[in-house]
mmCIF file of C-alpha atoms in Angstrom:
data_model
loop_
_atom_site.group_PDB
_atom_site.id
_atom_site.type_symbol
_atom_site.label_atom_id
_atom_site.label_comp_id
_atom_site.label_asym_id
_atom_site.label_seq_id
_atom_site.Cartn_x
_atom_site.Cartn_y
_atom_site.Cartn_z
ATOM 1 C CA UNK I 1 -21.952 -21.291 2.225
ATOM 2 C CA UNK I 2 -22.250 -20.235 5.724
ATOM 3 C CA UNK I 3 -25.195 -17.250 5.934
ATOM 4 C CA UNK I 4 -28.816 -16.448 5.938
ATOM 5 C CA UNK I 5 -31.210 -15.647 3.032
ATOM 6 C CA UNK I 6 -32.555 -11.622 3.541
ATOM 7 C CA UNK I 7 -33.699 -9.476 1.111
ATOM 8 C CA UNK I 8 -31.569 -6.490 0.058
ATOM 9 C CA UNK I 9 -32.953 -3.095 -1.114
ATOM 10 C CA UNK I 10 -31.122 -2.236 -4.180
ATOM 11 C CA UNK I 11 -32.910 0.804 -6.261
ATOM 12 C CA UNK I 12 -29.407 2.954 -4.622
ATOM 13 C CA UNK I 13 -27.201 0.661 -4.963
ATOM 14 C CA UNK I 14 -24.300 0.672 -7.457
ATOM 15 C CA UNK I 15 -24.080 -2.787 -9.263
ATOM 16 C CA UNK I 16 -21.011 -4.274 -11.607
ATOM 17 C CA UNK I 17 -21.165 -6.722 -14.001
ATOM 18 C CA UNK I 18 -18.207 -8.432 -15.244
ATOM 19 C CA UNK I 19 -19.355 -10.357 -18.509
ATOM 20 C CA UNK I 20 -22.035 -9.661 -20.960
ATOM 21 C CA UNK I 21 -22.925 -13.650 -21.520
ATOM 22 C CA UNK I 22 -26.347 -15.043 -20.680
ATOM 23 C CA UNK I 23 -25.530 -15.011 -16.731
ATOM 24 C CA UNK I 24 -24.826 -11.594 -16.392
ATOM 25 C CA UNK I 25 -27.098 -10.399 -18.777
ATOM 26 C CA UNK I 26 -29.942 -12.264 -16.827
ATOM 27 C CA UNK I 27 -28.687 -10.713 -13.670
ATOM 28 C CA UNK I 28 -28.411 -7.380 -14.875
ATOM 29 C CA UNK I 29 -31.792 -6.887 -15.679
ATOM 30 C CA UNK I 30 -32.691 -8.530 -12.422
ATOM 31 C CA UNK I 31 -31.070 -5.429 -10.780
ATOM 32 C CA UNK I 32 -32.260 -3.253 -13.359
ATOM 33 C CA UNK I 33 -35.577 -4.228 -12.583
ATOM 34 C CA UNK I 34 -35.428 -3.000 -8.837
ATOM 35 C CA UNK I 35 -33.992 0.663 -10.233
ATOM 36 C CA UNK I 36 -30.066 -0.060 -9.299
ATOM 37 C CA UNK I 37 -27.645 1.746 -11.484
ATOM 38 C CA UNK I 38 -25.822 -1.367 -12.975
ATOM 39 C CA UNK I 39 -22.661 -1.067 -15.310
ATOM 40 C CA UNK I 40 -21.660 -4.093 -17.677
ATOM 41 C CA UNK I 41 -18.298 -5.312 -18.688
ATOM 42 C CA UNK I 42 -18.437 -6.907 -21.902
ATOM 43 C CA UNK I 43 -18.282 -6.752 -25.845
ATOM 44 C CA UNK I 44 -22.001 -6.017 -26.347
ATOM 45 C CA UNK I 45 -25.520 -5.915 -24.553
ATOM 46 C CA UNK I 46 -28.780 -5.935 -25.517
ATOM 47 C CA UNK I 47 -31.098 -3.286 -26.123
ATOM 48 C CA UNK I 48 -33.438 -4.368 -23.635
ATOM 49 C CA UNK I 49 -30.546 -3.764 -21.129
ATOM 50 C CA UNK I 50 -29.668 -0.869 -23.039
ATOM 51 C CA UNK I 51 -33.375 0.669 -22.473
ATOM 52 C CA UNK I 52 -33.177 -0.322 -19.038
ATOM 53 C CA UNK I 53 -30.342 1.587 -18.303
ATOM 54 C CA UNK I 54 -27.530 -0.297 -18.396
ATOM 55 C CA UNK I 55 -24.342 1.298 -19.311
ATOM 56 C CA UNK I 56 -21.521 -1.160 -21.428
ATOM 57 C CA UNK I 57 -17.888 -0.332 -20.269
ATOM 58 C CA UNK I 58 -14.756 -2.280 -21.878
ATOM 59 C CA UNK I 59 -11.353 -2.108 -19.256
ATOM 60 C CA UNK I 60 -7.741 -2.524 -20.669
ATOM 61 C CA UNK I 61 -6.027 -1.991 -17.317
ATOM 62 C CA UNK I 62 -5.985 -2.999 -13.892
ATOM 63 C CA UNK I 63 -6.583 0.295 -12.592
ATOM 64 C CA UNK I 64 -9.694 0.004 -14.823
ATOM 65 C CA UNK I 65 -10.796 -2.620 -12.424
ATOM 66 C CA UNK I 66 -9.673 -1.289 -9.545
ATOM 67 C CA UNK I 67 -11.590 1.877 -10.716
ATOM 68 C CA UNK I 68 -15.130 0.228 -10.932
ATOM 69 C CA UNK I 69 -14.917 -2.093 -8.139
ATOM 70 C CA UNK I 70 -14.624 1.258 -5.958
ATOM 71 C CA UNK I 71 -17.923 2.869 -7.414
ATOM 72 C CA UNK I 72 -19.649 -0.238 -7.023
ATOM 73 C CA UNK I 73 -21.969 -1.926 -4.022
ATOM 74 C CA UNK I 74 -22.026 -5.267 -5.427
ATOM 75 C CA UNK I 75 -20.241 -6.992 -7.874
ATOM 76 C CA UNK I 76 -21.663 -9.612 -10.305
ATOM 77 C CA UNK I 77 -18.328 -11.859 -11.539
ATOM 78 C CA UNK I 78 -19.536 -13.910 -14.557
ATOM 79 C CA UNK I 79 -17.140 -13.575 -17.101
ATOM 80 C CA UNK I 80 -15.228 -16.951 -18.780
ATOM 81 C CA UNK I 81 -12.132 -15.064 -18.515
ATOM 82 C CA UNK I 82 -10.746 -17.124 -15.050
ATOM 83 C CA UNK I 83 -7.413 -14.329 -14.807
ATOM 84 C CA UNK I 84 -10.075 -11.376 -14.857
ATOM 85 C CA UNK I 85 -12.547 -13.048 -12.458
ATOM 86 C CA UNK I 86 -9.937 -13.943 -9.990
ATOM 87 C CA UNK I 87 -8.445 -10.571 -9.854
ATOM 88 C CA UNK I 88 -12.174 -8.790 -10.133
ATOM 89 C CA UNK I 89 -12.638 -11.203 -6.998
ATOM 90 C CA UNK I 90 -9.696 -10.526 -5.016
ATOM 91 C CA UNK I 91 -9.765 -6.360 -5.064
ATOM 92 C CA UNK I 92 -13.348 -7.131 -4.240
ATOM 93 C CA UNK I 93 -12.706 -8.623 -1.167
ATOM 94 C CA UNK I 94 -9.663 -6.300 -0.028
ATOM 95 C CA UNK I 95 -12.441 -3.635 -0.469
ATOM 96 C CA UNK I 96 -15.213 -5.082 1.642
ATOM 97 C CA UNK I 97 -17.746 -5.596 -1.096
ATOM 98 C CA UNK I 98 -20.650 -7.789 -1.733
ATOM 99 C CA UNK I 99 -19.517 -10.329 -4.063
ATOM 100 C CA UNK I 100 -21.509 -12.832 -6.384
ATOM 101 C CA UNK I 101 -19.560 -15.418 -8.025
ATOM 102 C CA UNK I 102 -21.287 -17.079 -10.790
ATOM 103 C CA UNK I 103 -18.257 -19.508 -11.940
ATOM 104 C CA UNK I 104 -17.118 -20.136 -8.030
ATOM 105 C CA UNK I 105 -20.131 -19.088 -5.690
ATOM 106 C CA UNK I 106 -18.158 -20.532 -2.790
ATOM 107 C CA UNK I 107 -15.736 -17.212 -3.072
ATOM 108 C CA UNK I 108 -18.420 -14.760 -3.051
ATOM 109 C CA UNK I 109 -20.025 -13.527 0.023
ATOM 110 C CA UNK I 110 -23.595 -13.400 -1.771
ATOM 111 C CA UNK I 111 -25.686 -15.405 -3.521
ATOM 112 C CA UNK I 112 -28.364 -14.256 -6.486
ATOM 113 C CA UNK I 113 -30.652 -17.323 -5.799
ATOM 114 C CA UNK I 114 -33.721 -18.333 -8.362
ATOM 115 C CA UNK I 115 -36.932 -16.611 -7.666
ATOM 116 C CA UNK I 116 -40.336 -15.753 -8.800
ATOM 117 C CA UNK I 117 -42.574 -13.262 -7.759
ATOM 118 C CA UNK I 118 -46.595 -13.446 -8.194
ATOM 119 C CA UNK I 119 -48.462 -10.203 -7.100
ATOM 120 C CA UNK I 120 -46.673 -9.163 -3.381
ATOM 121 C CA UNK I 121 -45.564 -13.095 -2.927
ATOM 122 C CA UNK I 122 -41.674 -13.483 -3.952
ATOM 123 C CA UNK I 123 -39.690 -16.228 -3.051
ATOM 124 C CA UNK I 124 -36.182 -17.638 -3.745
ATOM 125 C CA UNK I 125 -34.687 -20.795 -3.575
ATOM 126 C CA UNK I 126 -31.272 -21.783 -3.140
ATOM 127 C CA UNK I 127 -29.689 -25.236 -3.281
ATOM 128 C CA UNK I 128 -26.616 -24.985 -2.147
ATOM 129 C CA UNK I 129 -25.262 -24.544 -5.152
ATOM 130 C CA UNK I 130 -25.966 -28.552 -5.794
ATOM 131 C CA UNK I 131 -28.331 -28.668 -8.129
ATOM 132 C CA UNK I 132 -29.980 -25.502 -10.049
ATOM 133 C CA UNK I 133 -32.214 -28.019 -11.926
ATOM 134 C CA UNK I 134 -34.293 -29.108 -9.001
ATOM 135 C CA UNK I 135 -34.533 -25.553 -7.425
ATOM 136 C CA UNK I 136 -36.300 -25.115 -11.195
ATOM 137 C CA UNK I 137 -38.333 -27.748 -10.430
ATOM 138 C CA UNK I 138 -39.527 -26.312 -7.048
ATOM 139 C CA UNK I 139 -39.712 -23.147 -8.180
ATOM 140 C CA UNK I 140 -42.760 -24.797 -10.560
ATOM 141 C CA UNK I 141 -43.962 -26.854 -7.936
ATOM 142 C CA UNK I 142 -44.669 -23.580 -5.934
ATOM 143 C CA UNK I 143 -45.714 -21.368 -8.390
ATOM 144 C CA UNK I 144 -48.899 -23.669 -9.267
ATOM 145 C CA UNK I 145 -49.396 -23.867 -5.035
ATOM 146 C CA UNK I 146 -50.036 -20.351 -5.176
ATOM 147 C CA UNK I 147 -53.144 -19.191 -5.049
ATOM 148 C CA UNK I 148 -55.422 -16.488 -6.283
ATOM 149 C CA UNK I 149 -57.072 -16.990 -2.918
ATOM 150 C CA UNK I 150 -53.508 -16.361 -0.784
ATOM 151 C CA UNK I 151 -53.354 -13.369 -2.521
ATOM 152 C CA UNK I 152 -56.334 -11.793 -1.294
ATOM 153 C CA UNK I 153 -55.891 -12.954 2.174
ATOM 154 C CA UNK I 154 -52.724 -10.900 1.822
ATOM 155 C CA UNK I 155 -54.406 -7.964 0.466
ATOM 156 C CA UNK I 156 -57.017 -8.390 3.464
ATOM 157 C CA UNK I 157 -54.355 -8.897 6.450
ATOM 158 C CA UNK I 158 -52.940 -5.846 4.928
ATOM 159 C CA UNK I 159 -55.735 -3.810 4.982
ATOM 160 C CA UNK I 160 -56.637 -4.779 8.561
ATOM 161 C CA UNK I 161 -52.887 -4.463 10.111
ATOM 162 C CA UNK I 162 -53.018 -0.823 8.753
ATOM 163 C CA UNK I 163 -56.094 -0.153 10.547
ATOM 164 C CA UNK I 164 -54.976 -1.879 14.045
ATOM 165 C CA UNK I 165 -51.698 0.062 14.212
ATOM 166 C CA UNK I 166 -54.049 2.980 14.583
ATOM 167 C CA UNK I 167 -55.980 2.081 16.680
ATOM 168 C CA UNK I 168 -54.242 -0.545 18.878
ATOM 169 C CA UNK I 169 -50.957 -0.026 21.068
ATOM 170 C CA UNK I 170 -50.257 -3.358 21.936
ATOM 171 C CA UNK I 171 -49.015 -5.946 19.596
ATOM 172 C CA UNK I 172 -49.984 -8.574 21.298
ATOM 173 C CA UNK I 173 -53.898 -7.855 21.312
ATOM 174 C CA UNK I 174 -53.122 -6.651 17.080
ATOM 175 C CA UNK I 175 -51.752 -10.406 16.975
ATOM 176 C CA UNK I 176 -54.797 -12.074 18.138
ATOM 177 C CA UNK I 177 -57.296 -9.953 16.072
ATOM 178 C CA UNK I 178 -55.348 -10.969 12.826
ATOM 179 C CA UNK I 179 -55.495 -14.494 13.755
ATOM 180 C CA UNK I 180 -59.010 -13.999 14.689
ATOM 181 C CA UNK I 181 -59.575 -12.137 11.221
ATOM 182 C CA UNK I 182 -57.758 -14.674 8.943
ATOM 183 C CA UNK I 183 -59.999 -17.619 10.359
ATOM 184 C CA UNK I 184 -63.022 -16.175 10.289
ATOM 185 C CA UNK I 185 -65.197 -18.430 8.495
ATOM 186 C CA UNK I 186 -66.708 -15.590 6.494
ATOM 187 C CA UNK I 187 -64.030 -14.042 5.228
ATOM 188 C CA UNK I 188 -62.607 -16.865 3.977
ATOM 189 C CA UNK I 189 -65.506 -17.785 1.945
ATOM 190 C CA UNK I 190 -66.061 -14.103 0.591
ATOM 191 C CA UNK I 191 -61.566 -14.440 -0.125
ATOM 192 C CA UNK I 192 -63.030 -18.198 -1.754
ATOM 193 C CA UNK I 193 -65.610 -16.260 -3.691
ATOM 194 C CA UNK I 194 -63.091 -13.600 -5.038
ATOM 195 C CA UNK I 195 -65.201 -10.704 -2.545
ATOM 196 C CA UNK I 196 -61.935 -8.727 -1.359
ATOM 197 C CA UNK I 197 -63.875 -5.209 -0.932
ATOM 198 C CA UNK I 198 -66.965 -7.351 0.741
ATOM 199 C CA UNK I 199 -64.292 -9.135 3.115
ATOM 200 C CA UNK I 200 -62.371 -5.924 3.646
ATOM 201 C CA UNK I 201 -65.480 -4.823 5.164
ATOM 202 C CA UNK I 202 -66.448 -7.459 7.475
ATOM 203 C CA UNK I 203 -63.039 -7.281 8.970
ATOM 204 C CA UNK I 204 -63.488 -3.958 9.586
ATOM 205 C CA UNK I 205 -66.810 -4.878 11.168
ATOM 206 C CA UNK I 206 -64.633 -7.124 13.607
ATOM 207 C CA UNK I 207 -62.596 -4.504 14.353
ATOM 208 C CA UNK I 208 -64.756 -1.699 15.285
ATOM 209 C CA UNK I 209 -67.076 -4.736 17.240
#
């Protein structure tokens, strides 16, 4: 798929699911998560997405489709009924929508890629569609790179950009103090030592210096 990876703010969007199986069970509560009003098609859900606030809705017509697909934002096809996917897909793209495709991702415009999230760090990763095993594997492989250490130099460059884009116009000079800031000898050892209030400090001592 041609495109670039962004991330999408979803606690307004409208989000339909076509199928109640594992996939778009998993990816309804993925949306839910983030506060988007998500509908299911299906038999049954769970009462996790039940509590969430998922609503179940069955269709027996077309127009039933065509009905939903115009009150959603993005639409989640990952049914195994191939005749209701196809025609879920194809009023989805005559109206412009975003479009996930969990049995053919090459006919969506969108892509729900794996991801994990530890403290303000979230990633996804995205094969291609080739092989959803390794991006599993990765996924691990990154989660255990991850320190408790890169968190609190993100809780510290935080701390000091707020500060500079009070007190300092130009981006380029904010630039240089953050790079200044986040190798700083000290501060790294008091991040090292688990001393975010301590290093908050001395960066502010920079600062005001």
């Amino acid at each position: 798929m041609e495109g670039t990876s962004l991330f999408l703010k979803t606690n307004d969007k409208k989000v339909l699911i076509i199928g109640s199986g594992e996939v778009g069970s998993r990816r309804a509560e993925r949306f839910l998560d983030t506060r988007a009003e998500v509908i299911i098609v299906g038999n049954t859900i769970s009462d996790m997405l039940k509590d969430k606030g998922a609503t179940l809705k069955s269709i027996k017509s077309k127009e039933d489709v065509d009905t939903l697909v115009k009150w959603a934002d993005i639409i989640i096809i990952a049914s195994g009924d191939n005749e209701l996917n196809e025609y879920v897909g194809k009023v989805s793209k005559d109206m412009e929508k975003l479009v996930n495709r969990a049995d053919y991702p090459e006919k969506g415009n969108i892509i729900v890629p794996t991801k994990f999230k530890i403290a303000d760090i979230e990633i996804s990763i995205y094969t291609q569609g080739k092989s959803p095993l390794v991006a599993k594997k990765l996924r691990e492989k990154l989660e255990k790179a991850i320190s408790e250490k890169d968190i609190l130099e993100i809780e510290v460059q935080d701390h000091v950009r707020s500060i500079l884009k009070d007190k300092i116009d130009s981006q380029k000079k904010r630039k240089e103090i953050l790079y200044e800031i986040a190798n700083n000898n000290e501060i790294v050892k008091l991040i090292s030592e688990g001393k975010l209030n301590t290093a908050k400090k001395y960066a502010e001592d920079i600062i005001n210096s």
